[in-house]
Short mmCIF file of C-alpha atoms and ligand atoms in Angstrom, two decimals:
data_model
loop_
_atom_site.label_atom_id
_atom_site.label_comp_id
_atom_site.label_asym_id
_atom_site.label_seq_id
_atom_site.Cartn_x
_atom_site.Cartn_y
_atom_site.Cartn_z
CA UNK A 198 79.52 176.14 -51.90
CA UNK A 199 82.29 173.07 -54.23
CA UNK A 200 85.02 171.82 -51.55
CA UNK A 201 87.78 174.59 -51.73
CA UNK A 202 90.90 173.94 -52.69
CA UNK A 203 94.46 172.64 -50.05
CA UNK A 204 96.35 175.85 -49.58
CA UNK A 205 99.76 174.91 -47.77
CA UNK A 206 101.05 178.40 -48.19
CA UNK A 207 101.43 181.92 -50.17
CA UNK A 208 104.18 180.82 -53.17
CA UNK A 209 105.20 183.85 -54.89
CA UNK A 210 104.36 187.42 -56.39
CA UNK A 211 104.32 188.36 -59.28
CA UNK A 212 105.21 192.11 -60.37
CA UNK A 213 105.06 194.30 -63.00
CA UNK A 214 108.45 196.93 -62.70
CA UNK A 215 108.59 199.39 -65.51
CA UNK A 216 112.82 199.25 -64.94
CA UNK A 217 114.05 196.23 -64.38
CA UNK A 218 117.51 196.90 -64.00
CA UNK A 219 115.81 199.33 -60.97
CA UNK A 220 114.20 196.64 -59.49
CA UNK A 221 116.97 193.60 -59.91
CA UNK A 222 119.32 196.58 -57.81
CA UNK A 223 116.28 196.61 -55.22
CA UNK A 224 115.94 193.54 -55.02
CA UNK A 225 118.97 191.96 -55.98
CA UNK A 226 121.51 193.85 -55.15
CA UNK A 227 120.28 195.07 -51.93
CA UNK A 228 118.26 192.93 -50.86
CA UNK A 229 120.27 189.80 -52.00
CA UNK A 230 117.20 187.40 -53.23
CA UNK A 231 118.86 185.31 -55.36
CA UNK A 232 118.13 184.76 -59.26
CA UNK A 233 116.76 181.52 -59.83
CA UNK A 234 116.49 182.17 -63.41
CA UNK A 235 116.56 185.37 -65.41
CA UNK A 236 115.36 186.09 -68.91
CA UNK A 237 115.28 189.46 -70.85
CA UNK A 238 111.96 190.96 -68.47
CA UNK A 239 111.55 188.79 -66.16
CA UNK A 240 114.15 187.93 -62.88
CA UNK A 241 112.82 184.74 -61.32
CA UNK A 242 113.29 185.11 -57.14
CA UNK A 243 113.95 182.75 -54.14
CA UNK A 244 114.90 183.50 -51.02
CA UNK A 245 117.45 181.63 -48.98
CA UNK A 246 115.12 178.71 -47.79
CA UNK A 247 113.23 177.85 -50.52
CA UNK A 248 113.17 175.07 -52.35
CA UNK A 249 110.91 176.05 -54.69
CA UNK A 250 111.56 177.69 -58.36
CA UNK A 251 111.03 181.22 -57.17
CA UNK A 252 109.26 183.16 -54.61
CA UNK A 253 109.44 186.49 -56.27
CA UNK A 254 108.91 187.29 -60.52
CA UNK A 255 109.48 190.75 -62.09
CA UNK A 256 108.70 191.06 -65.23
CA UNK A 257 109.66 194.61 -67.38
CA UNK A 258 105.80 196.04 -67.74
CA UNK A 259 104.22 199.26 -68.82
CA UNK A 260 103.06 200.36 -65.63
CA UNK A 261 104.60 199.43 -61.56
CA UNK A 262 101.31 196.52 -60.45
CA UNK A 263 100.74 192.97 -59.13
CA UNK A 264 99.70 190.85 -62.06
CA UNK A 265 98.73 188.42 -59.99
CA UNK A 266 99.70 186.51 -56.51
CA UNK A 267 100.01 182.91 -56.05
CA UNK A 268 99.10 180.05 -53.32
CA UNK A 269 100.51 176.25 -53.61
CA UNK A 270 97.93 173.97 -53.05
CA UNK A 271 98.92 170.22 -51.77
CA UNK A 272 97.57 167.67 -54.58
CA UNK A 273 97.51 168.45 -58.38
CA UNK A 274 93.94 168.07 -57.79
CA UNK A 275 93.45 171.31 -55.67
CA UNK A 276 94.33 172.91 -58.80
CA UNK A 277 90.87 171.53 -60.61
CA UNK A 278 89.28 172.52 -57.05
CA UNK A 279 90.02 175.57 -56.77
CA UNK A 280 88.56 175.99 -60.49
CA UNK A 281 85.38 174.88 -59.29
CA UNK A 282 85.65 177.00 -55.96
CA UNK A 283 85.49 180.03 -57.79
CA UNK A 284 83.53 179.35 -60.70
CA UNK A 285 80.95 178.41 -58.53
CA UNK A 286 81.10 181.94 -56.97
CA UNK A 287 80.95 183.14 -60.62
CA UNK A 288 84.55 184.72 -60.89
CA UNK A 289 86.49 185.02 -63.36
CA UNK A 290 88.10 181.89 -64.21
CA UNK A 291 91.46 180.27 -66.33
CA UNK A 292 93.33 177.26 -66.54
CA UNK A 293 97.61 177.91 -67.26
CA UNK A 294 98.72 174.50 -68.60
CA UNK A 295 101.94 173.83 -67.32
CA UNK A 296 105.01 175.48 -70.42
CA UNK A 297 102.10 178.22 -70.74
CA UNK A 298 101.98 180.42 -67.45
CA UNK A 299 104.97 181.29 -65.17
CA UNK A 300 108.56 179.69 -65.94
CA UNK A 301 109.10 176.75 -64.19
CA UNK A 302 104.93 176.01 -62.72
CA UNK A 303 103.40 173.22 -62.79
CA UNK A 304 99.86 173.16 -64.90
CA UNK A 305 97.48 175.86 -62.87
CA UNK A 306 94.57 177.96 -62.17
CA UNK A 307 94.18 182.15 -62.14
CA UNK A 308 91.16 183.66 -60.94
CA UNK A 309 89.51 187.29 -59.78
CA UNK A 310 88.98 186.55 -56.30
CA UNK A 311 86.24 188.48 -54.89
CA UNK A 312 87.92 191.58 -53.67
CA UNK A 313 89.27 191.93 -56.75
CA UNK A 314 92.42 190.12 -56.78
CA UNK A 315 94.23 188.13 -59.67
CA UNK A 316 95.29 184.98 -57.84
CA UNK A 317 96.72 181.33 -58.82
CA UNK A 318 96.04 177.90 -57.01
CA UNK A 319 99.47 175.58 -58.35
CA UNK A 320 100.34 172.58 -56.92
CA UNK A 321 103.58 171.16 -59.46
CA UNK A 322 106.95 173.99 -59.45
CA UNK A 323 110.89 173.09 -60.53
CA UNK A 324 113.28 172.27 -57.58
CA UNK A 325 116.08 174.89 -57.01
CA UNK A 326 119.10 174.07 -55.34
CA UNK A 327 119.39 174.00 -51.30
CA UNK A 328 120.67 177.59 -50.30
CA UNK A 329 119.74 177.23 -46.44
CA UNK A 330 123.95 176.25 -46.21
CA UNK A 331 125.44 177.88 -48.73
CA UNK A 332 126.56 180.77 -46.85
CA UNK A 333 128.90 182.00 -48.93
CA UNK A 334 125.55 183.38 -51.22
CA UNK A 335 123.74 184.91 -48.93
CA UNK A 336 123.85 188.92 -49.02
CA UNK A 337 122.06 192.03 -48.45
CA UNK A 338 119.17 191.31 -45.75
CA UNK A 339 118.99 187.70 -45.81
CA UNK A 340 116.37 186.67 -46.77
CA UNK A 341 115.06 183.10 -46.00
CA UNK A 342 111.60 183.25 -48.20
CA UNK A 343 108.45 185.24 -48.81
CA UNK A 344 106.09 185.06 -45.66
CA UNK A 345 103.14 186.92 -46.84
CA UNK A 346 101.33 189.36 -48.87
CA UNK A 347 98.95 192.77 -47.24
CA UNK A 348 96.56 193.74 -49.32
CA UNK A 349 94.39 196.82 -49.24
CA UNK A 350 90.79 196.07 -49.08
CA UNK A 351 87.57 197.97 -49.06
CA UNK A 352 85.79 195.66 -47.48
CA UNK A 353 87.43 194.05 -44.54
CA UNK A 354 84.82 191.53 -43.35
CA UNK A 355 84.12 190.58 -46.59
CA UNK A 356 87.47 189.29 -47.52
CA UNK A 357 87.98 187.98 -43.41
CA UNK A 358 84.39 185.70 -44.71
CA UNK A 359 86.29 184.59 -48.17
CA UNK A 360 89.58 184.05 -47.15
CA UNK A 361 87.62 181.82 -43.68
CA UNK A 362 85.64 179.92 -47.15
CA UNK A 363 89.31 178.78 -48.10
CA UNK A 364 90.21 177.37 -44.30
CA UNK A 365 92.36 180.39 -43.16
CA UNK A 366 92.51 181.05 -39.71
CA UNK A 367 92.61 184.17 -38.50
CA UNK A 368 95.00 184.54 -35.17
CA UNK A 369 94.72 188.12 -34.76
CA UNK A 370 92.99 191.55 -36.05
CA UNK A 371 92.74 195.17 -34.80
CA UNK A 372 88.62 195.83 -34.15
CA UNK A 373 86.95 199.18 -33.26
CA UNK A 374 85.14 199.35 -29.98
CA UNK A 375 81.64 197.58 -31.66
CA UNK A 376 84.22 195.32 -33.12
CA UNK A 377 83.88 196.34 -36.21
CA UNK A 378 87.15 194.58 -37.96
CA UNK A 379 89.72 197.26 -39.53
CA UNK A 380 92.46 194.23 -40.76
CA UNK A 381 92.62 190.86 -40.10
CA UNK A 382 95.52 188.35 -40.34
CA UNK A 383 94.78 184.69 -41.07
CA UNK A 384 96.97 181.53 -42.67
CA UNK A 385 97.66 178.31 -44.34
CA UNK A 386 101.02 177.53 -42.57
CA UNK A 387 101.51 177.40 -39.10
CA UNK A 388 102.46 180.77 -38.26
CA UNK A 389 100.57 184.44 -37.46
CA UNK A 390 99.77 185.51 -41.93
CA UNK A 391 99.95 183.98 -45.65
CA UNK A 392 97.84 187.45 -46.24
CA UNK A 393 96.00 190.73 -44.07
CA UNK A 394 93.71 193.46 -44.95
CA UNK A 395 95.31 196.46 -44.60
CA UNK A 396 91.75 198.98 -44.97
CA UNK A 397 91.23 201.15 -47.76
CA UNK A 398 90.73 201.66 -51.63
CA UNK A 399 91.20 198.22 -53.37
CA UNK A 400 92.00 195.87 -54.69
CA UNK A 401 95.19 197.43 -54.66
CA UNK A 402 98.62 195.40 -53.45
CA UNK A 403 99.77 196.89 -49.75
CA UNK A 404 103.17 194.54 -49.73
CA UNK A 405 105.10 191.47 -50.13
CA UNK A 406 106.22 190.22 -46.15
CA UNK A 407 110.10 188.78 -46.80
CA UNK A 408 110.92 186.40 -43.98
CA UNK A 409 115.23 186.40 -42.19
CA UNK A 410 115.67 184.76 -39.80
CA UNK A 411 117.26 187.77 -37.05
CA UNK A 412 115.96 191.19 -36.10
CA UNK A 413 120.20 192.43 -36.31
CA UNK A 414 119.27 191.37 -40.37
CA UNK A 415 116.59 193.80 -40.72
CA UNK A 416 118.62 196.39 -39.15
CA UNK A 417 121.47 196.73 -41.05
CA UNK A 418 118.82 196.52 -44.55
CA UNK A 419 117.73 200.02 -43.00
CA UNK A 420 121.92 200.94 -42.00
CA UNK A 421 123.35 200.10 -45.53
CA UNK A 422 119.76 201.65 -47.28
CA UNK A 423 121.81 204.60 -45.25
CA UNK A 424 124.85 204.23 -46.05
CA UNK A 425 124.21 204.75 -49.79
CA UNK A 426 122.29 207.44 -49.35
CA UNK A 427 119.05 206.00 -51.03
CA UNK A 428 116.95 206.42 -46.92
CA UNK A 429 114.29 207.08 -49.25
CA UNK A 430 113.46 203.77 -49.66
CA UNK A 431 113.20 203.46 -46.27
CA UNK A 432 109.26 203.53 -45.61
CA UNK A 433 108.35 202.87 -41.63
CA UNK A 434 109.80 201.07 -39.13
CA UNK A 435 112.82 199.50 -37.80
CA UNK A 436 110.36 198.32 -35.12
CA UNK A 437 108.20 195.43 -32.96
CA UNK A 438 105.15 195.27 -34.33
CA UNK A 439 102.34 194.55 -31.55
CA UNK A 440 100.55 192.09 -34.53
CA UNK A 441 102.38 189.33 -34.90
CA UNK A 442 105.21 190.56 -32.44
CA UNK A 443 107.13 190.69 -35.49
CA UNK A 444 110.03 192.89 -35.90
CA UNK A 445 110.41 194.96 -39.55
CA UNK A 446 111.36 197.54 -41.48
CA UNK A 447 109.08 198.54 -44.70
CA UNK A 448 110.65 199.84 -48.51
CA UNK A 449 109.66 200.67 -51.23
CA UNK A 450 111.31 199.46 -54.62
CA UNK A 451 112.12 201.97 -57.17
CA UNK A 452 108.94 201.74 -58.51
CA UNK A 453 106.81 202.65 -55.28
CA UNK A 454 106.16 198.86 -54.31
CA UNK A 455 106.90 197.73 -50.01
CA UNK A 456 108.29 195.27 -49.15
CA UNK A 457 108.34 194.06 -45.15
CA UNK A 458 111.78 192.76 -43.96
CA UNK A 459 110.14 190.24 -41.27
CA UNK A 460 111.54 188.38 -38.22
CA UNK A 461 110.07 186.34 -35.28
CA UNK A 462 106.40 185.96 -35.49
CA UNK A 463 105.17 183.14 -33.79
CA UNK A 464 103.56 179.66 -34.26
CA UNK A 465 99.43 179.75 -34.92
CA UNK A 466 99.08 175.60 -35.54
CA UNK A 467 97.16 173.39 -32.78
CA UNK A 468 93.12 173.39 -34.46
CA UNK A 469 92.35 175.55 -31.54
CA UNK A 470 94.88 178.37 -31.62
CA UNK A 471 92.50 181.66 -30.62
CA UNK A 472 92.84 184.72 -32.78
CA UNK A 473 93.80 187.98 -31.02
CA UNK A 474 92.24 191.02 -30.53
CA UNK A 475 93.47 194.49 -30.89
CA UNK A 476 91.12 197.49 -30.51
CA UNK A 477 92.01 200.12 -33.10
CA UNK A 478 92.56 202.76 -30.35
CA UNK A 479 95.81 201.44 -28.71
CA UNK A 480 98.55 201.94 -30.02
CA UNK A 481 100.83 199.17 -29.70
CA UNK A 482 98.72 197.05 -32.28
CA UNK A 483 100.86 198.57 -35.57
CA UNK A 484 103.91 199.58 -33.26
CA UNK A 485 104.66 197.89 -29.46
CA UNK A 486 106.58 200.64 -28.68
CA UNK A 487 103.85 203.50 -30.22
CA UNK A 488 105.53 205.08 -32.44
CA UNK A 489 103.42 206.99 -35.62
CA UNK A 490 102.55 204.76 -38.17
CA UNK A 491 103.70 206.96 -41.42
CA UNK A 492 100.87 208.36 -43.70
CA UNK A 493 101.43 206.80 -47.07
CA UNK A 494 101.43 203.67 -45.12
CA UNK A 495 98.14 203.97 -44.95
CA UNK A 496 97.22 205.25 -48.62
CA UNK A 497 99.45 204.58 -51.16
CA UNK A 498 99.54 200.83 -52.37
CA UNK A 499 100.28 199.69 -55.66
CA UNK A 500 97.03 198.73 -58.29
CA UNK A 501 96.71 195.13 -58.99
CA UNK A 502 95.90 193.45 -62.97
CA UNK A 503 92.96 191.28 -63.72
CA UNK A 504 93.49 188.03 -66.42
CA UNK A 505 94.15 190.20 -69.61
CA UNK A 506 97.05 192.62 -68.21
CA UNK A 507 94.61 195.75 -67.59
CA UNK A 508 94.58 197.37 -64.65
CA UNK A 509 91.23 196.81 -61.76
CA UNK A 510 89.32 199.61 -60.98
CA UNK A 511 89.43 200.50 -57.29
CA UNK A 512 86.55 200.66 -54.50
CA UNK A 513 87.25 203.20 -51.71
CA UNK A 514 86.65 202.16 -48.09
CA UNK A 515 83.65 201.92 -46.26
CA UNK A 516 86.27 202.11 -42.75
CA UNK A 517 89.17 204.55 -42.95
CA UNK A 518 92.07 202.90 -39.50
CA UNK A 519 93.54 206.54 -40.29
CA UNK A 520 91.32 208.51 -39.14
CA UNK A 521 90.56 207.00 -36.26
CA UNK A 522 92.16 209.56 -33.83
CA UNK A 523 94.32 207.90 -31.73
CA UNK A 524 98.00 209.27 -30.76
CA UNK A 525 100.59 207.38 -32.23
CA UNK A 526 99.41 207.26 -35.44
CA UNK A 527 99.64 211.39 -35.62
CA UNK A 528 96.09 211.54 -38.15
CA UNK A 529 94.55 212.31 -35.76
CA UNK A 530 95.99 214.67 -33.04
CA UNK A 531 93.30 215.30 -30.03
CA UNK A 532 92.95 219.49 -29.19
CA UNK A 533 96.48 219.33 -30.60
CA UNK A 534 97.19 217.13 -28.25
CA UNK A 535 98.32 213.54 -29.37
CA UNK A 536 95.22 212.52 -28.75
O1 4SX B 273 101.18 196.79 -38.29
S1 4SX B 273 101.10 195.70 -37.86
O2 4SX B 273 101.18 195.35 -36.13
O3 4SX B 273 99.33 195.93 -37.48
C1 4SX B 273 101.47 194.79 -38.65
C2 4SX B 273 101.82 193.60 -38.22
C3 4SX B 273 101.55 192.83 -38.93
C4 4SX B 273 102.50 192.46 -40.41
O4 4SX B 273 102.64 190.97 -41.29
C5 4SX B 273 102.41 194.02 -40.48
O5 4SX B 273 102.54 194.14 -41.99
C6 4SX B 273 102.08 195.12 -40.63
FE1 FE2 B 274 103.36 192.32 -42.91
#
């Protein structure tokens, strides 16, 4: 296996949306993401702390789907490393020279990884104005930055092995009594995750995690959706996660794409950082207060596109956490009572 690229962090996602104006209402007017660049059929958005051109691209398309996720790599030569690494795995690989791919992004390579996701690796990217202290421009959820991708995949151990081969650490897991792996959180930047895996049919995008600085901004976001009679966009939470310890709320955009507004996880940067392992029967793992996880959160996710823009077929899961009899999820009621 050739040398993997040196991934710095999860950097941006490109979503296909069926109604760009409706998506703009959700991601810009309601969540407050900053419009760095706008085209007739695309918006390039970023959070207040982000100095690079964008962390979310919304592009109009016939099917609501994930076009690709993108990781920034440390040096230009890591783009070539990524190309060799995935070609060596026999995966589809396509060079995307600067100016031919995503606006603002330099030379890149796009691959279909072993999990079936279209993933871009890039180094060069245009800069944006420093907005960290432009409080006059901070609006909505006051999103600071993209924090992570969460992906649905039928084979969590295979996903874990693939991201370990890319040098990702593992901060937390959800495991069965025999240590069967139900979920994992993996990182390159020194926080809980850049990517996490949710068991289920895949490849599908479960959600994009966007970080704010304060839990009151998570609460305020939910309040505003309620005030406007748009509470149906709130899917799960607000609440406190067990895994990651983050405060969260999950929202669905007009196309059903899921976004998590997320704050206050923790540092993972020491080389001997140990993985924290949750038992799948612990009903604090997903919500530390034991609140149930709504079934749509386990079952619904966005399809993904291949390198040519076709929707990827999905494979069913080999392990289904939502079928595990756990009282708090309310999905597995034992003997008529919460088990
Ligand atoms: O629900 S979990 O506590 O497992 C969780 C933890 C961190 C996340 O980013 C997430 O989406 C879900
Ligand atoms: Fe998340």
